[in-house]
Coordinates of C-alpha atoms and ligand atoms in Angstrom, one line a residue:
M1 CA 26.4 24.3 44.8
T2 CA 28.7 26.8 46.5
N3 CA 31.7 26.1 48.8
V4 CA 30.8 23.4 51.3
A5 CA 32.6 22.1 54.4
V6 CA 32.3 18.5 55.7
I7 CA 32.9 18.4 59.4
G8 CA 32.9 15.6 62.0
A9 CA 30.3 16.3 64.6
Q10 CA 31.5 13.6 67.1
W11 CA 34.9 12.1 68.0
G12 CA 36.0 11.2 64.4
D13 CA 35.4 8.3 62.1
E14 CA 31.8 9.5 61.3
G15 CA 32.2 8.7 57.6
K16 CA 33.6 12.0 56.4
G17 CA 35.6 10.3 53.6
K18 CA 32.5 8.6 52.2
V19 CA 30.6 11.9 52.2
V20 CA 33.4 13.8 50.5
D21 CA 33.7 11.1 47.9
V22 CA 30.0 11.2 47.2
L23 CA 30.0 15.0 46.8
A24 CA 33.4 15.5 45.1
E25 CA 32.2 15.3 41.5
K26 CA 30.3 18.6 42.0
F27 CA 33.4 20.5 43.2
G28 CA 36.5 21.8 41.5
C29 CA 38.7 21.2 44.5
V30 CA 38.8 19.2 47.7
V31 CA 40.9 20.8 50.5
R32 CA 42.2 19.2 53.7
F33 CA 42.9 22.1 56.2
Q34 CA 44.1 20.4 59.4
G35 CA 45.3 17.2 60.9
G36 CA 47.7 14.9 59.3
N37 CA 48.0 11.1 58.8
N38 CA 46.3 10.6 62.2
A39 CA 43.2 10.7 59.9
G40 CA 41.9 7.6 58.3
H41 CA 39.1 8.2 55.7
S42 CA 37.5 5.2 54.1
V43 CA 36.1 5.3 50.6
H44 CA 34.2 2.4 48.9
F45 CA 33.1 2.1 45.4
G46 CA 32.9 -0.5 42.6
G47 CA 33.7 -3.3 45.1
Q48 CA 36.9 -1.6 46.1
Q49 CA 37.9 -0.1 49.4
F50 CA 40.5 2.6 50.1
A51 CA 41.8 4.2 53.3
L52 CA 43.2 7.7 52.9
H53 CA 45.3 9.4 55.5
L54 CA 46.8 12.6 54.0
L55 CA 45.3 12.6 50.5
P56 CA 42.0 14.4 50.3
S57 CA 39.1 12.1 49.5
G58 CA 38.4 13.8 46.2
I59 CA 41.3 11.9 44.7
F60 CA 39.1 9.3 43.0
C61 CA 37.2 11.9 41.1
N62 CA 39.2 12.7 37.9
Q63 CA 38.1 16.2 37.2
T64 CA 38.6 17.4 40.8
H65 CA 41.8 19.1 42.2
N66 CA 42.9 18.2 45.7
L67 CA 44.9 20.5 48.0
I68 CA 46.7 19.7 51.2
G69 CA 46.4 23.0 52.9
N70 CA 48.8 25.0 55.1
G71 CA 47.1 23.8 58.3
V72 CA 47.8 20.2 57.6
V73 CA 51.0 18.6 59.1
V74 CA 52.6 16.3 56.5
D75 CA 54.7 13.3 57.1
P76 CA 56.5 13.2 53.7
S77 CA 57.3 9.5 53.7
A78 CA 53.7 8.6 54.7
L79 CA 52.4 10.8 51.9
I80 CA 54.7 9.2 49.3
R81 CA 53.6 5.7 50.5
E82 CA 50.0 6.7 50.0
I83 CA 50.6 8.0 46.5
D84 CA 52.6 4.8 45.6
E85 CA 49.9 2.5 47.0
L86 CA 47.2 4.2 44.9
K87 CA 49.4 4.0 41.9
E88 CA 49.7 0.2 42.4
R89 CA 45.9 0.1 42.4
G90 CA 45.7 2.0 39.1
I91 CA 45.1 5.5 40.5
E92 CA 47.7 8.1 39.4
V93 CA 48.2 11.0 41.7
T94 CA 49.8 13.6 39.4
P95 CA 50.9 17.1 40.4
D96 CA 48.0 18.3 38.3
R97 CA 45.5 16.6 40.6
L98 CA 47.3 17.0 44.0
K99 CA 48.7 20.3 45.3
I100 CA 50.5 20.8 48.6
S101 CA 50.6 24.3 50.2
N102 CA 54.1 25.6 50.6
R103 CA 53.1 26.8 54.1
A104 CA 52.3 23.2 55.3
H105 CA 54.5 22.0 58.1
L106 CA 56.5 18.8 58.0
V107 CA 56.1 15.9 60.5
L108 CA 59.7 14.7 61.0
P109 CA 60.9 11.5 62.7
Y110 CA 61.8 13.3 66.0
H111 CA 58.1 14.4 66.3
R112 CA 56.9 10.8 65.8
I113 CA 59.4 9.4 68.4
I114 CA 58.4 12.0 71.0
D115 CA 54.7 11.4 70.4
Q116 CA 55.0 7.6 70.8
F117 CA 57.3 7.9 73.8
R118 CA 55.1 10.3 75.7
D119 CA 51.9 8.4 75.1
A120 CA 53.5 5.2 76.4
S121 CA 55.2 6.8 79.3
P122 CA 53.8 5.9 82.8
N123 CA 54.6 9.4 84.1
Q124 CA 52.5 11.3 81.6
R125 CA 48.8 11.5 80.8
K126 CA 47.9 8.9 78.2
I127 CA 45.9 10.5 75.5
G128 CA 45.8 7.4 73.3
T129 CA 47.2 9.3 70.3
T130 CA 47.7 7.7 66.9
G131 CA 51.4 7.9 67.4
K132 CA 52.0 9.8 64.1
G133 CA 53.8 12.7 65.6
I134 CA 50.9 15.1 65.2
G135 CA 50.9 16.8 68.6
P136 CA 54.7 17.5 68.7
T137 CA 54.6 18.9 65.1
Y138 CA 51.9 21.4 66.1
E139 CA 53.9 22.2 69.2
W140 CA 57.0 23.0 67.0
K141 CA 54.8 25.1 64.8
A142 CA 53.5 27.2 67.7
A143 CA 57.0 27.5 69.1
R144 CA 58.0 29.0 65.7
R145 CA 60.5 26.3 65.1
G146 CA 58.7 24.2 62.5
I147 CA 60.0 23.4 59.0
R148 CA 57.6 24.0 56.1
F149 CA 57.6 22.8 52.5
C150 CA 58.8 26.3 51.4
D151 CA 62.0 25.5 53.4
T152 CA 62.8 22.4 51.4
H153 CA 64.1 23.7 48.0
D154 CA 67.7 23.3 48.9
K155 CA 69.0 20.1 50.4
D156 CA 71.9 21.5 52.4
D157 CA 69.8 24.4 53.8
F158 CA 67.1 22.0 54.8
S159 CA 69.6 19.6 56.4
E160 CA 71.0 22.5 58.5
K161 CA 67.5 23.4 59.7
V162 CA 66.9 19.8 60.6
R163 CA 70.2 19.5 62.4
T164 CA 69.3 22.5 64.7
E165 CA 65.9 21.0 65.5
L166 CA 67.1 17.5 66.0
D167 CA 69.8 18.8 68.4
L168 CA 67.1 20.8 70.4
A169 CA 64.8 17.8 70.4
Q170 CA 67.6 15.6 71.8
R171 CA 68.7 18.1 74.4
L172 CA 65.1 18.5 75.6
N173 CA 64.4 14.8 75.8
L174 CA 67.4 13.2 77.3
G175 CA 65.3 10.2 78.5
I176 CA 64.2 9.1 75.0
V177 CA 66.8 6.6 73.9
E178 CA 65.5 6.2 70.4
L179 CA 65.7 9.9 69.9
Q180 CA 69.3 10.1 71.3
Q181 CA 70.2 7.4 68.8
L182 CA 68.7 9.2 65.8
H183 CA 71.4 10.6 63.5
L184 CA 71.0 13.4 61.0
D185 CA 72.3 11.2 58.2
A186 CA 69.8 8.4 58.9
L187 CA 67.0 11.0 59.2
M188 CA 67.9 12.7 55.9
A189 CA 68.1 9.3 54.2
E190 CA 64.6 8.5 55.3
V191 CA 62.9 11.8 54.5
W192 CA 64.8 13.6 51.8
P193 CA 63.9 11.2 48.9
A194 CA 60.2 11.7 49.8
I195 CA 60.5 15.5 50.1
H196 CA 62.4 15.6 46.8
R197 CA 59.7 13.7 45.1
L198 CA 57.0 16.0 46.5
Q199 CA 58.6 19.2 45.2
D200 CA 56.5 19.1 42.0
Y201 CA 53.3 19.1 44.0
V202 CA 54.1 22.2 46.1
V203 CA 52.2 25.4 45.3
D204 CA 51.3 28.7 47.0
G205 CA 48.1 27.5 48.5
V206 CA 46.7 31.1 49.0
E207 CA 47.2 32.0 45.4
F208 CA 45.8 28.6 44.2
L209 CA 42.6 28.9 46.2
A210 CA 42.1 32.6 45.6
G211 CA 42.3 31.8 41.9
L212 CA 39.5 29.2 42.3
V213 CA 37.4 31.6 44.4
E214 CA 37.7 34.3 41.8
K215 CA 36.5 32.0 39.1
N216 CA 33.6 30.7 41.3
V217 CA 35.0 27.2 41.1
P218 CA 33.2 25.4 44.0
I219 CA 35.4 24.1 46.8
L220 CA 34.8 21.3 49.2
F221 CA 36.6 21.5 52.6
E222 CA 37.3 18.1 54.1
G223 CA 37.6 18.1 57.9
A224 CA 39.7 15.5 59.7
Q225 CA 39.1 14.4 63.3
A226 CA 36.0 16.1 64.6
T227 CA 34.4 18.8 66.8
L228 CA 34.8 16.9 70.1
L229 CA 38.5 16.4 69.3
D230 CA 39.1 20.1 68.5
I231 CA 42.0 21.6 70.5
D232 CA 39.8 24.5 71.7
F233 CA 36.3 23.1 71.8
G234 CA 36.8 19.3 72.3
T235 CA 37.0 17.3 75.4
Y236 CA 40.3 18.9 76.4
P237 CA 42.9 17.6 77.1
Y238 CA 41.7 14.4 75.3
V239 CA 41.8 16.1 71.9
T240 CA 44.0 16.3 68.9
S241 CA 46.3 19.3 68.4
S242 CA 44.4 21.3 65.7
N243 CA 41.1 23.1 65.2
S244 CA 39.1 20.3 63.7
C245 CA 35.8 22.0 63.8
A246 CA 34.6 24.4 61.1
L247 CA 36.3 27.3 62.8
G248 CA 39.7 26.0 61.6
I249 CA 38.9 26.2 57.9
G250 CA 39.9 29.8 57.2
A251 CA 43.3 29.6 59.0
G252 CA 44.0 26.0 57.8
A253 CA 43.1 26.4 54.1
G254 CA 44.1 30.1 53.7
V255 CA 40.7 31.4 52.6
P256 CA 38.6 34.2 54.0
A257 CA 35.8 33.0 56.4
R258 CA 33.2 34.3 53.9
A259 CA 34.5 31.7 51.4
I260 CA 32.7 29.0 53.4
D261 CA 29.1 29.0 52.3
R262 CA 27.7 25.8 53.8
V263 CA 28.7 23.5 56.6
V264 CA 27.6 19.8 56.7
G265 CA 27.9 18.0 60.1
I266 CA 28.7 14.3 59.8
T267 CA 27.4 12.1 62.6
K268 CA 26.9 8.4 63.0
A269 CA 23.5 7.2 64.1
Y270 CA 25.2 6.1 67.3
A271 CA 28.6 7.2 68.8
T272 CA 32.2 6.0 68.9
R273 CA 35.5 7.2 70.2
V274 CA 39.1 5.9 69.9
G275 CA 41.7 6.6 72.5
E276 CA 41.2 7.9 76.0
G277 CA 38.8 10.6 77.3
P278 CA 35.3 11.1 78.5
F279 CA 32.4 9.5 76.6
P280 CA 29.2 9.9 78.5
T281 CA 27.1 7.4 76.5
E282 CA 29.7 4.7 76.2
L283 CA 28.3 1.2 76.5
L284 CA 30.6 -1.3 78.2
D285 CA 28.1 -4.1 77.9
D286 CA 26.8 -6.5 75.2
V287 CA 25.1 -3.6 73.4
G288 CA 28.3 -1.8 73.0
S289 CA 30.0 -5.0 71.7
A290 CA 27.1 -5.5 69.2
L291 CA 27.6 -2.0 67.9
R292 CA 31.3 -2.6 67.5
K293 CA 30.7 -5.9 65.7
H294 CA 28.0 -4.8 63.3
G295 CA 29.6 -1.5 62.7
K296 CA 33.1 -3.0 62.2
E297 CA 34.3 -0.3 64.6
F298 CA 38.1 -0.7 64.4
G299 CA 40.3 2.2 63.6
T300 CA 41.2 2.9 60.0
T301 CA 44.6 4.3 61.0
T302 CA 45.6 2.2 64.0
G303 CA 43.3 -0.8 63.9
R304 CA 42.3 -0.1 67.6
P305 CA 38.8 -1.2 68.7
R306 CA 36.6 1.8 68.9
R307 CA 34.6 2.5 72.0
C308 CA 30.8 2.5 71.2
G309 CA 27.7 3.9 72.7
W310 CA 24.3 5.5 72.0
L311 CA 23.9 8.7 70.1
D312 CA 24.6 11.7 72.3
L313 CA 22.2 14.6 71.3
V314 CA 23.6 16.9 73.9
A315 CA 27.0 16.7 72.2
L316 CA 25.5 16.9 68.8
R317 CA 23.6 20.0 69.6
Y318 CA 26.8 21.5 71.0
A319 CA 28.5 20.7 67.7
Q320 CA 25.6 22.3 65.8
R321 CA 25.8 25.5 67.8
L322 CA 29.6 25.8 67.3
N323 CA 29.8 24.9 63.7
G324 CA 26.5 26.3 62.5
F325 CA 25.7 23.2 60.5
D326 CA 23.4 23.9 57.5
C327 CA 22.4 20.2 57.6
L328 CA 23.5 16.9 59.0
A329 CA 24.6 13.7 57.2
L330 CA 23.5 10.7 59.3
M331 CA 25.8 7.8 58.7
K332 CA 25.6 4.0 59.5
L333 CA 21.9 4.0 60.1
D334 CA 22.0 0.4 58.8
I335 CA 24.0 -0.6 61.9
L336 CA 20.9 0.0 64.1
D337 CA 18.8 -2.3 61.9
S338 CA 18.7 -5.2 64.3
F339 CA 18.2 -3.4 67.7
E340 CA 14.8 -3.8 69.3
R341 CA 15.0 -0.6 71.2
L342 CA 17.2 2.5 70.7
Y343 CA 18.3 5.2 73.1
V344 CA 19.4 8.8 72.5
C345 CA 20.9 11.0 75.2
E346 CA 18.8 14.1 75.7
A347 CA 20.4 15.6 78.8
Y348 CA 23.2 15.0 81.3
R349 CA 22.7 14.7 85.0
I350 CA 25.7 16.3 86.7
D351 CA 25.9 16.5 90.5
G352 CA 22.2 15.8 90.7
R353 CA 21.2 18.6 88.2
E354 CA 20.0 18.0 84.6
T355 CA 21.5 20.1 81.8
R356 CA 21.5 20.2 78.0
V357 CA 24.8 22.2 78.1
F358 CA 27.9 20.3 77.0
P359 CA 30.4 21.1 79.8
A360 CA 33.8 22.5 79.3
S361 CA 35.2 20.9 82.4
L362 CA 36.7 17.4 82.1
Q363 CA 35.6 16.6 85.6
Q364 CA 32.0 17.5 84.9
L365 CA 32.0 15.5 81.7
Q366 CA 33.5 12.5 83.5
N367 CA 30.6 12.7 86.0
A368 CA 27.9 13.3 83.4
E369 CA 25.2 10.6 83.6
P370 CA 23.2 10.4 80.3
V371 CA 19.4 10.9 80.5
Y372 CA 18.0 8.8 77.8
R373 CA 14.9 8.8 75.6
E374 CA 13.8 5.4 74.4
L375 CA 12.8 5.0 70.8
P376 CA 11.5 1.9 69.0
G377 CA 13.9 0.0 66.6
W378 CA 12.7 -1.1 63.2
N379 CA 14.1 -4.6 62.8
E380 CA 14.4 -4.3 59.1
D381 CA 17.2 -4.2 56.6
T382 CA 17.7 -0.6 55.4
S383 CA 20.8 -1.2 53.4
T384 CA 19.0 -1.6 50.1
I385 CA 16.8 1.4 50.5
R386 CA 17.6 4.5 48.4
Q387 CA 14.8 6.9 49.2
F388 CA 14.1 8.5 52.5
G389 CA 10.4 7.9 52.2
Q390 CA 10.9 4.2 51.9
L391 CA 12.8 3.9 55.2
P392 CA 10.7 2.1 57.9
T393 CA 8.5 4.5 59.9
A394 CA 10.5 3.9 63.0
A395 CA 13.7 4.8 61.2
Q396 CA 12.2 8.0 59.8
D397 CA 11.0 8.8 63.3
Y398 CA 14.6 8.3 64.6
V399 CA 15.8 10.8 62.1
K400 CA 13.1 13.3 62.9
A401 CA 13.9 13.0 66.7
I402 CA 17.5 14.0 65.9
E403 CA 16.4 16.9 63.6
S404 CA 14.0 18.3 66.2
Y405 CA 16.4 18.1 69.1
V406 CA 19.4 19.5 67.2
G407 CA 17.4 22.0 65.2
C408 CA 18.9 21.1 61.9
S409 CA 17.7 18.9 59.0
V410 CA 19.3 15.6 58.0
D411 CA 19.8 15.9 54.3
L412 CA 21.8 12.8 53.7
V413 CA 21.3 9.3 55.2
S414 CA 23.9 6.6 54.7
V415 CA 22.9 2.9 54.9
G416 CA 26.2 1.2 53.9
P417 CA 29.8 2.0 53.1
D418 CA 29.5 2.2 49.4
R419 CA 29.0 5.4 47.4
E420 CA 25.7 4.1 46.2
E421 CA 24.3 3.2 49.6
T422 CA 23.3 6.9 50.2
L423 CA 20.0 8.6 50.4
L424 CA 19.8 12.3 49.5
R425 CA 16.8 14.2 50.6
S426 CA 15.2 15.8 47.5
D427 CA 14.5 19.1 49.3
G428 CA 17.8 19.3 51.0
L429 CA 21.2 20.9 50.5
F430 CA 22.2 18.1 48.0
S431 CA 19.1 18.4 45.9
D432 CA 21.1 19.0 42.7
L433 CA 23.0 15.8 43.3
Y434 CA 19.7 14.1 43.8
K435 CA 18.9 14.6 40.1
R436 CA 21.9 12.6 39.0
Ligands
GDP1 P1 36.1 9.1 58.6 O1 37.3 9.1 59.3 O2 35.1 10.1 59.1 O3 36.2 9.2 57.1 O4 35.4 7.7 58.8 P2 36.2 6.2 58.8 O5 36.4 5.9 57.3 O6 37.4 6.2 59.7 O7 35.1 5.3 59.4 C1 33.9 5.1 58.9 C2 33.7 3.6 58.6 O8 32.3 3.4 58.4 C3 34.4 3.2 57.4 O9 34.8 1.9 57.5 C4 33.3 3.4 56.3 O10 33.5 2.5 55.2 C5 32.1 2.9 57.1 N1 30.8 3.5 56.7 C6 30.6 4.8 56.3 N2 29.2 5.0 56.1 C7 28.6 3.8 56.4 C8 27.3 3.4 56.5 O11 26.3 4.1 56.3 N3 27.1 2.1 56.8 C9 28.1 1.2 57.1 N4 27.7 0.0 57.5 N5 29.4 1.6 57.1 C10 29.6 2.9 56.7
IMO2 P1 39.5 10.8 61.4 O1 39.8 12.0 60.5 C1 39.2 9.3 65.4 C2 42.2 10.7 68.3 C3 43.2 9.8 68.8 C4 43.4 10.3 70.2 C5 43.4 11.8 69.9 C6 44.7 12.5 69.7 O2 39.7 9.5 60.7 O3 38.1 11.0 61.9 P2 46.5 12.5 67.8 O4 47.2 11.4 67.1 O5 45.7 13.3 66.8 O6 47.4 13.4 68.6 O7 45.5 11.8 68.8 O8 42.6 12.0 68.8 N1 42.1 10.8 66.8 C7 41.1 10.3 66.1 N2 40.1 9.6 66.4 N3 39.4 9.6 64.1 C8 40.4 10.4 63.8 O9 40.6 10.9 62.5 C9 41.4 10.7 64.7 N4 42.6 11.4 64.7 C10 43.0 11.5 66.0 O10 42.7 8.4 68.9 O11 42.4 10.0 71.0
MG3 MG1 38.6 7.8 60.3

């Protein structure tokens, strides 16, 4: 297998962590290229369950390296907490297994405070962010004021840089009491020990990945968030602050675009969204509640209930056109096991006109009424099935309906959270894994 990217095709939480964990053993390195600890990627195996936020999901595979790329924004204390929590559970994250790009930007306490204040402020548009400081950190980066790992070798020098930025943050945000009360000494006491401990993990990410590419070591790129949360192509302004579709990989990992050989789109068999923003197929009725209950749809990072709805093929086709998916991974098919009838959205009706085009305009998206196609349910437990051909006919037809609308094959079907609860199509992209 060559270099592969795993990209969310919806609004996040599709099951990217599970797919990366399933595939990781075939790759020499797993690379996160954007986002930060706003991500929450769940991995289940051997009766154990893990939630990763900054660590790439290849961390459970002993022979695989993991890189936090330059496009990721890293909260050093949060990363240290994650490393320590894994250690308590018997998983050692050594500098041999984890690398951090020296060009990655730091999320600092003032970013977090600004993020949380803004999202709770009645005068500002509520995005429903994760409150981890992600947006302000990317703002600082774009304003050319960010602090990167390569700026952290010397404590005094780092402290001076932080002093300047904290001072600016305070002058620009006079109304944020918590920020006005933040002192440099307290800030340094919180972050410096973590930054100091992370020094051994820091590498030149460009050199590291170029070395792997030269040796033909296969690389797996792990997207966080998803296409419809992408800063350029998502449901703007209800998006995250990075390029979370496949177009962000080159810039966020530090590899040439041609280093990405295959792109896998990850989608649930239905749809969810956390936070504010348009969601044309959202179900505010009992069906939506049933999806949330069966699917355990509560955020991995914030615990917030996820909004639920039917699968939106208009949005999925848009994601396919943008990312150029070579195949799809269809997750959580088992959650549909007990529904008599299923619906997929095949068009939007906007101002009386039907369209298959996913609109750029927020107003049009908010007005989009889904045009549904009804499909029969299967009323059968799929969670124990391990071969595609053994799925109930109606379930196979559901998969085929998606393939034919989106124009892309479904090469992986997931019927439970565990690694083992995975069906790989024998003629698909993962055929070499199939022979395990
Ligand atoms: P990510 O952010 O894309 O990695 O996804 P999350 O981990 O935030 O959310 C996906 C949730 O669905 C996690 O709790 C997974 O354990 C769970 N999950 C993944 N695949 C399946 C599946 O096929 N069936 C079921 N029932 N749960 C799944
Ligand atoms: P994974 O990688 C789902 C959402 C937030 C909010 C918006 C902006 O687990 O799929 P931010 O904190 O990034 O500024 O919030 O994006 N969001 C996610 N939703 N899954 C995620 O990550 C998300 N990361 C951010 O809820 O609506
Ligand atoms: Mg998640």
